[in-house]
CSV table of C-alpha atoms in Angstrom, one decimal:
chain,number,residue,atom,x,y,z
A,1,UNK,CA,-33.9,-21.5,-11.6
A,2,UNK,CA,-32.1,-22.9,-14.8
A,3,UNK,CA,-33.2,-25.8,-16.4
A,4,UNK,CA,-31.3,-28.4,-14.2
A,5,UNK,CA,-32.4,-27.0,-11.3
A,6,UNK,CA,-29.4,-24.8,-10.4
A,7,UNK,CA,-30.6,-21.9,-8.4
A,8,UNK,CA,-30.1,-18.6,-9.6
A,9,UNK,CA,-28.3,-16.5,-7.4
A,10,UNK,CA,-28.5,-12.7,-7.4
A,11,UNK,CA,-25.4,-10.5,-6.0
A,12,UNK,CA,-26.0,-7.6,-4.6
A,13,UNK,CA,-22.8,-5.3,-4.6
A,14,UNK,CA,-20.0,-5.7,-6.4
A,15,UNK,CA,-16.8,-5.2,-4.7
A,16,UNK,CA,-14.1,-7.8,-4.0
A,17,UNK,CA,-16.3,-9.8,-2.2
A,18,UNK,CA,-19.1,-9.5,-4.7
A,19,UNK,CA,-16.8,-10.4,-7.7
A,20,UNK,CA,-15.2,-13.6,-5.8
A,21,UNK,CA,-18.8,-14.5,-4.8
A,22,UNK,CA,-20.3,-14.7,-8.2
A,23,UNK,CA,-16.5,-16.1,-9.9
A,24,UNK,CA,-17.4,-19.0,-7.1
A,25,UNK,CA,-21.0,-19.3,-8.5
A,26,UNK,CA,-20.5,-19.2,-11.9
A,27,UNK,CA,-17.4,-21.7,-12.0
A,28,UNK,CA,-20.0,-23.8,-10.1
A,29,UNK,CA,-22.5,-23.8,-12.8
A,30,UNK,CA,-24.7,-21.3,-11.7
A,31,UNK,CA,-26.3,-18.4,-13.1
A,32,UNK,CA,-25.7,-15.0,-11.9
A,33,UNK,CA,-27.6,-11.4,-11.7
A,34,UNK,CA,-25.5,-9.3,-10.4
A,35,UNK,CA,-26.9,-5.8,-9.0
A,36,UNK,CA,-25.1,-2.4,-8.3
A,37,UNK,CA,-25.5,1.4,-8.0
A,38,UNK,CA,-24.0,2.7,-11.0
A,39,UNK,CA,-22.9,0.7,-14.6
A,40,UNK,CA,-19.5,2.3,-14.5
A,41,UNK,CA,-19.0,0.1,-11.1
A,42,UNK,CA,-20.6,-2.8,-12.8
A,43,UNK,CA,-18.1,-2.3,-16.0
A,44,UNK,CA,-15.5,-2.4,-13.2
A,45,UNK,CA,-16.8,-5.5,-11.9
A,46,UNK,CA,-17.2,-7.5,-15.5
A,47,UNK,CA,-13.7,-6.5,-15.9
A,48,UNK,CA,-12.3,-7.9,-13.0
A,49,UNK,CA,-14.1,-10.9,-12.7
A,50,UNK,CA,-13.2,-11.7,-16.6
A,51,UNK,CA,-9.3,-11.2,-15.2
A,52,UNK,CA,-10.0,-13.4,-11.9
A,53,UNK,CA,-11.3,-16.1,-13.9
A,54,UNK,CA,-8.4,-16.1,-16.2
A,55,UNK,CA,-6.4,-16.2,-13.8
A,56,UNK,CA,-7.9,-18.9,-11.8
A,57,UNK,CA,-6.3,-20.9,-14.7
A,58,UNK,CA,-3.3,-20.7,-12.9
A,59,UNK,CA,-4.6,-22.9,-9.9
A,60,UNK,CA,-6.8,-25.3,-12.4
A,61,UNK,CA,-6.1,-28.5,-12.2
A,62,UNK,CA,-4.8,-29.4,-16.0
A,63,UNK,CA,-7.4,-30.5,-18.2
A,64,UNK,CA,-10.3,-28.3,-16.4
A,65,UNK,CA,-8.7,-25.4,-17.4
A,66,UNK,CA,-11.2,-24.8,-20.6
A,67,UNK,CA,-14.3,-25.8,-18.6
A,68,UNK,CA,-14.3,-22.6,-15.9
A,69,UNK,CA,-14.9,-20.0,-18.2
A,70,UNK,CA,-18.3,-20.6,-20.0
A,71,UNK,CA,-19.6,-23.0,-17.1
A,72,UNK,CA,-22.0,-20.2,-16.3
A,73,UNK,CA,-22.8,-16.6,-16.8
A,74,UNK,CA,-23.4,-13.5,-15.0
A,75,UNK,CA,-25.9,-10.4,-15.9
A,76,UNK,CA,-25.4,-6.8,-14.9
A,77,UNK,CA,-28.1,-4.5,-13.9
A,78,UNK,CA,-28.8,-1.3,-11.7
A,79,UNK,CA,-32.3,-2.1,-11.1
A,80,UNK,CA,-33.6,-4.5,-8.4
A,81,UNK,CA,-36.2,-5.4,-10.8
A,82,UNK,CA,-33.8,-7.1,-12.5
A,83,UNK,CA,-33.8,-9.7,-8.9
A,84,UNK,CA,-37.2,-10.5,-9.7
A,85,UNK,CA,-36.0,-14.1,-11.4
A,86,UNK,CA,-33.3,-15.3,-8.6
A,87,UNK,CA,-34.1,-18.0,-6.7
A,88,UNK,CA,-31.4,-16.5,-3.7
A,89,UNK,CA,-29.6,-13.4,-2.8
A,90,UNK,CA,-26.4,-13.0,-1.4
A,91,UNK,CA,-26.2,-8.9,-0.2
A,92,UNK,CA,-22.2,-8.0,-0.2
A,93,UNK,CA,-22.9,-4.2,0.0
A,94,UNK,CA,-20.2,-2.2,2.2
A,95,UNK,CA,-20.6,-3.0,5.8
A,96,UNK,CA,-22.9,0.4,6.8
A,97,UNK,CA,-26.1,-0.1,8.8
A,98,UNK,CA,-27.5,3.2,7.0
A,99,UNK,CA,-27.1,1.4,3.6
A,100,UNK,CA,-28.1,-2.2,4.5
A,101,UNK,CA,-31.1,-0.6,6.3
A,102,UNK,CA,-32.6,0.8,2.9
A,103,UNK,CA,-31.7,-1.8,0.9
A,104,UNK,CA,-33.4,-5.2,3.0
A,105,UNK,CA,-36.7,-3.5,2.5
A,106,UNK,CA,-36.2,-3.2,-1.3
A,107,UNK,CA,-34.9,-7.0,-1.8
A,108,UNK,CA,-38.1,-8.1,0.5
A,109,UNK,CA,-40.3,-6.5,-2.3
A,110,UNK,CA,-38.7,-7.0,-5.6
A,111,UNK,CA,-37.8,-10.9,-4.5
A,112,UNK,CA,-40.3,-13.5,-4.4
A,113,UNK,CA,-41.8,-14.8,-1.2
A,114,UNK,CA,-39.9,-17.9,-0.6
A,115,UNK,CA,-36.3,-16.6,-1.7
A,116,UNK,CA,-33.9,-16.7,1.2
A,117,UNK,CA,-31.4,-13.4,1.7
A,118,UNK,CA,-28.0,-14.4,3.2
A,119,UNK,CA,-25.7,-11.0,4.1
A,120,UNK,CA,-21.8,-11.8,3.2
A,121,UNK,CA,-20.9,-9.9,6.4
A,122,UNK,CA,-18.3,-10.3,8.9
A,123,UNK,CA,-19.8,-8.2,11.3
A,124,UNK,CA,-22.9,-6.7,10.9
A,125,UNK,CA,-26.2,-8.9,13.1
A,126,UNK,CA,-28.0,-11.5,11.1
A,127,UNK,CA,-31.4,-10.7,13.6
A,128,UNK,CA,-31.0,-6.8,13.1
A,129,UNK,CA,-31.6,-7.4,9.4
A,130,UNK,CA,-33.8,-9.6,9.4
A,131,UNK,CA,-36.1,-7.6,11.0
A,132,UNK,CA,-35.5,-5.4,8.3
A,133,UNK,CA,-37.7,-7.6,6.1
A,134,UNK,CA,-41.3,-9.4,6.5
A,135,UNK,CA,-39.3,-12.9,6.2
A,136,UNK,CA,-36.5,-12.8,9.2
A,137,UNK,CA,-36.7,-16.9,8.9
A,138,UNK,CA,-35.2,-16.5,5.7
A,139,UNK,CA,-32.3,-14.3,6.1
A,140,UNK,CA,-29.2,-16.0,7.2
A,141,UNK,CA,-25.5,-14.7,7.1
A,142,UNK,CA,-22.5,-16.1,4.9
A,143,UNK,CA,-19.5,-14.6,5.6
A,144,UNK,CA,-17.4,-15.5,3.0
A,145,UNK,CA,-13.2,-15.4,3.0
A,146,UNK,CA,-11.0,-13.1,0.5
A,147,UNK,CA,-10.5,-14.5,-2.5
A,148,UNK,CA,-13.8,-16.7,-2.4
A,149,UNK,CA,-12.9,-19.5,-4.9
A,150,UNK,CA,-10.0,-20.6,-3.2
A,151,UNK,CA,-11.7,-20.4,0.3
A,152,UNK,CA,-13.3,-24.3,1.1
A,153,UNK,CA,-15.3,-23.0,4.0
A,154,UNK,CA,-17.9,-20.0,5.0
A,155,UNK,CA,-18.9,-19.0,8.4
A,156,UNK,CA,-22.6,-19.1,8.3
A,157,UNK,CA,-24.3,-17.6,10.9
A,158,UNK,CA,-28.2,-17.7,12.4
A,159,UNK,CA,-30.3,-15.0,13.1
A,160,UNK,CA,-32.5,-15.3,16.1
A,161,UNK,CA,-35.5,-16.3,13.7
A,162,UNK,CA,-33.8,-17.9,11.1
A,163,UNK,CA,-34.9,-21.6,9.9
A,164,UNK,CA,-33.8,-24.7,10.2
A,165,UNK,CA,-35.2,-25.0,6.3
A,166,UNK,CA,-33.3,-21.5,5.5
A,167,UNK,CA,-30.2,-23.2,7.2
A,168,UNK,CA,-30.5,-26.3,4.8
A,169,UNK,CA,-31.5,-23.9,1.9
A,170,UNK,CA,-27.8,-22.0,2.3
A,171,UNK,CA,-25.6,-24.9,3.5
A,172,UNK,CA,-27.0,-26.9,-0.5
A,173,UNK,CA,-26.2,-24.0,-1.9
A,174,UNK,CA,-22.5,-23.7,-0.5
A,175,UNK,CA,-22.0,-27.6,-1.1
A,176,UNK,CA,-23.2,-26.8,-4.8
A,177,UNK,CA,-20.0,-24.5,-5.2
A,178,UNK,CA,-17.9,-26.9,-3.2
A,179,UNK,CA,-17.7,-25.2,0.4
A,180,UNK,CA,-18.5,-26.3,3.8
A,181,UNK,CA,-20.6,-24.7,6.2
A,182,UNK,CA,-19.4,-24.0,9.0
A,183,UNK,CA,-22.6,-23.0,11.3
A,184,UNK,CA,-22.2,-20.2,14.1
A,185,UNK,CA,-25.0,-18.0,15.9
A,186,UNK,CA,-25.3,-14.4,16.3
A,187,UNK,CA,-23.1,-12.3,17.5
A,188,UNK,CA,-21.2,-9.4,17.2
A,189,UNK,CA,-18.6,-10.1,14.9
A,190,UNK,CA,-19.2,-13.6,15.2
A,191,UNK,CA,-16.3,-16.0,15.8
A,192,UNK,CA,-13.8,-15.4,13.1
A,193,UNK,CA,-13.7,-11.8,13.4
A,194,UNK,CA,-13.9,-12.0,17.2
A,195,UNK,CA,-10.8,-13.2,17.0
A,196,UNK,CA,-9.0,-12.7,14.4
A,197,UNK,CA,-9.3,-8.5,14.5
A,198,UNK,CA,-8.0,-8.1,18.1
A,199,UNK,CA,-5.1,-10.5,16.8
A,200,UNK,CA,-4.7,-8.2,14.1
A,201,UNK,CA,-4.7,-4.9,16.3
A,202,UNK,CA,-2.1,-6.5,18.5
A,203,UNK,CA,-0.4,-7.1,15.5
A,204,UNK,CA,0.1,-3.6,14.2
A,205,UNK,CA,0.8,-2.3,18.3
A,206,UNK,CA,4.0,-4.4,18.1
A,207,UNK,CA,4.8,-2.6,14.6
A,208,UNK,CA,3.6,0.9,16.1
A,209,UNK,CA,6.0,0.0,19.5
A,210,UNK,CA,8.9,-1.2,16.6
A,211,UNK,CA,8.6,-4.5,18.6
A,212,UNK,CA,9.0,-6.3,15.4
A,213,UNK,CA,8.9,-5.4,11.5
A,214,UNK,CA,5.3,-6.4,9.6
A,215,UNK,CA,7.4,-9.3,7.8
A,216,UNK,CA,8.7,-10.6,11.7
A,217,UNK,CA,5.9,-10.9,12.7
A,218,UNK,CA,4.3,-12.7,9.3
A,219,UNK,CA,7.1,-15.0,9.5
A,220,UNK,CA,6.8,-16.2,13.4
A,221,UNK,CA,2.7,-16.8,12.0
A,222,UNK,CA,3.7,-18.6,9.2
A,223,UNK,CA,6.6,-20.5,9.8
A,224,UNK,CA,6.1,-21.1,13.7
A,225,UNK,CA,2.5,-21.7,13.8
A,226,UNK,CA,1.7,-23.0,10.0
A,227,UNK,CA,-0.6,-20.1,8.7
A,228,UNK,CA,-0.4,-19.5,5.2
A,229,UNK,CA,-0.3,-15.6,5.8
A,230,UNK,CA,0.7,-13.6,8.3
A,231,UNK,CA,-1.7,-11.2,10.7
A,232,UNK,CA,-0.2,-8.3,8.6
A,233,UNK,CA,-0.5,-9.4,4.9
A,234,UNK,CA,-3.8,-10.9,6.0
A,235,UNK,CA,-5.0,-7.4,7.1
A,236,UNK,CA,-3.9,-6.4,3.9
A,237,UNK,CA,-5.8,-8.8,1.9
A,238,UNK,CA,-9.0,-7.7,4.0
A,239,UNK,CA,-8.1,-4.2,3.4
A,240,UNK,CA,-6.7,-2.1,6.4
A,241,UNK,CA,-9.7,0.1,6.3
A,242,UNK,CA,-12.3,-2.9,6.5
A,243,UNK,CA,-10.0,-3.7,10.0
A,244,UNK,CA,-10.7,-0.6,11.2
A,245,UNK,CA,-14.4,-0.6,10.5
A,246,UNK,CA,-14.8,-4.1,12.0
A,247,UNK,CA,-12.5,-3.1,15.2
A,248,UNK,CA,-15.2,-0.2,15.6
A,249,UNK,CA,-18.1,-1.7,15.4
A,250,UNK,CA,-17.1,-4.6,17.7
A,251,UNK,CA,-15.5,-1.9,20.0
A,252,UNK,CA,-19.4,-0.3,19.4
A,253,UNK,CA,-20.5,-3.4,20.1
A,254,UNK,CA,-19.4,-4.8,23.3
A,255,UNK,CA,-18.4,-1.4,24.5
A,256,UNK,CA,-15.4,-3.2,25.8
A,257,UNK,CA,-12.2,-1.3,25.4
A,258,UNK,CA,-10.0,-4.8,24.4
A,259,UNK,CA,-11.5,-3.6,20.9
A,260,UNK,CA,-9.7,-0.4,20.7
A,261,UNK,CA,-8.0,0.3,17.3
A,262,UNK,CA,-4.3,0.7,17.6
A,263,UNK,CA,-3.6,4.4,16.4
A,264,UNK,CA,-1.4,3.5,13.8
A,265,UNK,CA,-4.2,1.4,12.0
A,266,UNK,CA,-6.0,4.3,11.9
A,267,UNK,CA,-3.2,6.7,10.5
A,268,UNK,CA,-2.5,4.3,7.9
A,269,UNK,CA,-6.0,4.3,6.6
A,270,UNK,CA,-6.4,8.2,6.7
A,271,UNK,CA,-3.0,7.8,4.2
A,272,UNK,CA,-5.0,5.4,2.1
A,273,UNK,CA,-2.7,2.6,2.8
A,274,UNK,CA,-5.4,0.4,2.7
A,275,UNK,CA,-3.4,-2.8,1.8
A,276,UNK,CA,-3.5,-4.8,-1.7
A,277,UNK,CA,-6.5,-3.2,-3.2
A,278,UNK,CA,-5.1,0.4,-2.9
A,279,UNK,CA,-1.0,-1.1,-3.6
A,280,UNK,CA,0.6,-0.2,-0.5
A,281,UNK,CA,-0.8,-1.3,3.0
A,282,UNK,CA,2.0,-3.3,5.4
A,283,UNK,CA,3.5,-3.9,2.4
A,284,UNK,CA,3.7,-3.2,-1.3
A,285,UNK,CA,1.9,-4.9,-4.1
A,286,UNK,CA,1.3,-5.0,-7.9
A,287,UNK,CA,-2.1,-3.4,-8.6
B,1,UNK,CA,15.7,-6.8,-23.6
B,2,UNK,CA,18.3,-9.3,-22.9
B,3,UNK,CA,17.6,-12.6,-20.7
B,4,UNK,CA,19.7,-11.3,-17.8
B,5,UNK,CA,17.4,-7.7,-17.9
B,6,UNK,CA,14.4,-9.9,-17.7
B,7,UNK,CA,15.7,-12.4,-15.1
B,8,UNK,CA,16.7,-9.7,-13.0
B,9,UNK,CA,13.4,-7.6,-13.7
B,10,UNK,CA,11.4,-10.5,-12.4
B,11,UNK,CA,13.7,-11.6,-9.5
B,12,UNK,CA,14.0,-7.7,-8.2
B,13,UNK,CA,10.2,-8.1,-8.3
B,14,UNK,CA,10.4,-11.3,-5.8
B,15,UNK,CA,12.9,-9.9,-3.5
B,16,UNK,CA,11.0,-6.7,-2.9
B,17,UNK,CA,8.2,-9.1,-1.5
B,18,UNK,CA,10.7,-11.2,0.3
B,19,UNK,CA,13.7,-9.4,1.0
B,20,UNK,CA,14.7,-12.0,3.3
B,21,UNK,CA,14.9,-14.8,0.3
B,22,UNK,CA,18.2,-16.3,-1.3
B,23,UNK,CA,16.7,-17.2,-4.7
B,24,UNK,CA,18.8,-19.2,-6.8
B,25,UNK,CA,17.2,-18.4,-10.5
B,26,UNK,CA,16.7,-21.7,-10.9
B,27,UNK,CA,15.2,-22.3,-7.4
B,28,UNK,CA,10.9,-23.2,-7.0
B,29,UNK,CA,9.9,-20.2,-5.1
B,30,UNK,CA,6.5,-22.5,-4.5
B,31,UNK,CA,8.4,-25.4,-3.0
B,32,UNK,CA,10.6,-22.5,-0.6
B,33,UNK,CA,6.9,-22.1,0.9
B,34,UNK,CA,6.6,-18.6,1.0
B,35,UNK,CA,5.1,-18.1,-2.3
B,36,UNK,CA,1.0,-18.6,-2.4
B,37,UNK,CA,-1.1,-18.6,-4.8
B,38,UNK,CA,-2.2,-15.2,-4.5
B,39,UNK,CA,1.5,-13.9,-5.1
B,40,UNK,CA,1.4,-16.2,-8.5
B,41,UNK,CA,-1.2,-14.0,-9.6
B,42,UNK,CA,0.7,-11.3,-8.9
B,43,UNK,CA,3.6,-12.1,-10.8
B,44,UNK,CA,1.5,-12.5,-13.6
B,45,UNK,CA,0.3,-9.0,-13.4
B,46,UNK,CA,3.7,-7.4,-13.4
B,47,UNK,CA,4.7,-9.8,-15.6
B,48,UNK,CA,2.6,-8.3,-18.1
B,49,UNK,CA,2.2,-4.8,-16.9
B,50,UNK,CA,6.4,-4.7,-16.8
B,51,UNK,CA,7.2,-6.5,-19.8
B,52,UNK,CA,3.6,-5.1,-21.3
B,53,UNK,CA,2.8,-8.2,-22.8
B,54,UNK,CA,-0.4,-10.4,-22.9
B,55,UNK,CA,0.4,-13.9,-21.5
B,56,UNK,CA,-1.4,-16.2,-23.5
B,57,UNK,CA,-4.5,-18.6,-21.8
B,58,UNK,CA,-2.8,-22.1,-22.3
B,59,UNK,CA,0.4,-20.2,-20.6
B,60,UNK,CA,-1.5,-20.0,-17.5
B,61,UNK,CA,-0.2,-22.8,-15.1
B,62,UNK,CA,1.5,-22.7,-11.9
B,63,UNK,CA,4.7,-24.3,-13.5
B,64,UNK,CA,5.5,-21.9,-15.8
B,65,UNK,CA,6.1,-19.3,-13.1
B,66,UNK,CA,8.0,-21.7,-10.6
B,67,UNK,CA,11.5,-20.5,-11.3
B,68,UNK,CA,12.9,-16.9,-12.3
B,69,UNK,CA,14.4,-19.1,-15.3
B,70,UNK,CA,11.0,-20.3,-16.3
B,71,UNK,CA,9.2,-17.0,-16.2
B,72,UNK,CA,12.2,-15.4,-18.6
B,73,UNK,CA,11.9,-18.4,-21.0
B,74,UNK,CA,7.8,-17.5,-20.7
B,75,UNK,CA,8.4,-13.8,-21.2
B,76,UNK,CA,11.2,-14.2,-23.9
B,77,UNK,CA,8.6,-17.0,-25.7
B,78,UNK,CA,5.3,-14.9,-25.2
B,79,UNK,CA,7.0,-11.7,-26.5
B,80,UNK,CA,8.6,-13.4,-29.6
B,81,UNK,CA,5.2,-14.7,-30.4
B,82,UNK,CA,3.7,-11.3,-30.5
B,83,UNK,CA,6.0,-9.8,-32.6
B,84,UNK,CA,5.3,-12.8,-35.0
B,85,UNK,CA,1.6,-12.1,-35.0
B,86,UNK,CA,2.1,-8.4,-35.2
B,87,UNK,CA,4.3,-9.0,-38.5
């Protein structure tokens, strides 16, 4: 805990989602430790949360322009000793049970007793990893929206023992860096992803059946219905390989074939068109 | 680099994203609605990768990338400067 009381958060991967979780936390004040496998990924991270946050000048408001930068800071380490301080944990490791399964039992040492683990996960069950750990009352999900700071809401989801005091623990939290709660239970991919991957599979069978082009059916999304991105450039954003995970494990999941991957979602991530973070998904972009 | 190579750099750059645009080079590609933020950041990154120049912080605001016009003069301004500082 800092000296006004500002929790501490520690990150535990540091992809896209880890990155945009701790630019959120830092430009809220708080102070970060921010874990990974290697220090070349870690480098990698530094270096792309020093550009997000200089970029986020571009949506400051002006005037509060020079206050994001230094309003909090972020250390790097590869041990999960180095979680021993944080007063929270937020896990954003890749969405693999066989990864998340050795890691709960780690953070469940290294962290003190009353620290409360939240998974940024869109699909993987709150209750399965929290019986991962000797504290499943603590561990709560947060699924958290690409690009984090701009996003004013998280889908937070309960775990069959999670408490009431875990729930008010992470929804303080979330209002500390300016987001809403918005408070689901467990489920396989929840609500959002429930959703919005079958809307994106039925998306790229229209492009597959040359129904429509990507930017058609974008536009119809956007201009028709409001959205501020289309099914496609939102799959993009996500990254058309994280569709295809999420369309597999809900298809896992309910065993119900509605969840079935188009086959063209799955050629395109064999050709590592895998959307804005690899340049090229349903369409092209400067990386 | 002329203004015209720049202006027609940065609006080639636009229309590749949306082909279906008329863009007037004076035109606010925010206020057309199809432009978000994250395709402002974007443009900064080819601005700087294409023109390989380093935009300066206090450069960073929305309205400096609102017309094709604008990001030439930002280019033309930002590149001039470095020269001066290299010299």
């Amino acid at each position: 805990m800092s000296m006004d009381g500002t929790p501490m958060v520690g990150i535990v991967g540091s992809g896209v989602m880890g990155v945009g979780t701790a630019q959120s936390l830092v430009q809220s004040g708080h102070d970060v430790v921010m874990v990974d496998l290697n220090q070349e990924i870690l480098d990698r991270a530094a270096a792309e949360l020093a550009r997000n946050m200089r970029l986020s000048r571009l949506l400051a408001k002006p005037g509060q322009e020079q206050a994001v930068p230094t309003a909090g800071k972020v250390s790097y380490a590869v041990e999960y000793d180095a979680l021993a301080p944080v007063d929270f944990v937020i896990e954003n490791i890749t969405e693999k049970w066989e990864l998340k399964k050795d890691l709960y039992p780690v953070l469940d040492e290294v962290c003190r007793a009353e620290v409360c683990f939240a998974a940024n996960t869109s699909c993987t069950s709150i209750t399965r990893l929290g019986s991962l750990t000797a504290r499943p009352a603590q561990v709560i999900g947060m699924h958290f929206m690409n690009p984090v700071p701009l996003k004013p809401a998280v889908e937070v989801i309960m775990g069959h023992h999670t408490s009431a005091d875990t729930l008010d623990t992470a929804k303080d939290l979330l209002a500390s860096m300016g987001k809403e709660a918005i408070v689901v239970n467990d489920s396989p991919g929840f609500v959002s992803n429930r959703v919005l991957m079958p809307t994106i599979n039925e998306a790229i069978y229209l492009v597959q059946e040359q129904v429509a082009s990507p930017a058609e059916i974008d536009r119809l999304f956007e201009r028709c219905f409001g959205h501020a991105m289309g099914p496609l450039q939102t799959a993009d954003l996500i990254g058309v390989d994280t569709i295809l995970h999420s369309l597999e494990v809900l298809y896992e999941d309910f065993n119900d074939s509605k969840y079935r991957p188009c086959p063209l979602l799955r050629r395109m991530v064999d050709a590592g068109l895998h959307g804005r973070k690899t340049g090229q998904g349903f369409f092209t972009y400067q990386t | 680099m002329t203004t015209e190579q720049i202006t027609s750099a940065i609006r080639e750059f636009i229309l590749g994203r949306y082909p279906e645009l008329e863009l007037r080079d004076d035109e606010d590609i925010f206020r057309l609605g199809f432009v978000n933020s994250l395709f402002a950041m974007e443009l900064v990154l080819f601005i700087e990768s294409h023109f390989q120049l380093s935009i300066p912080n206090e450069e960073l605001a929305l309205d400096g990338f609102r017309t094709v016009d604008a990001m030439a003069a930002l280019v033309e301004r930002t590149a001039t400067s470095g020269v001066a500082a290299k010299g």
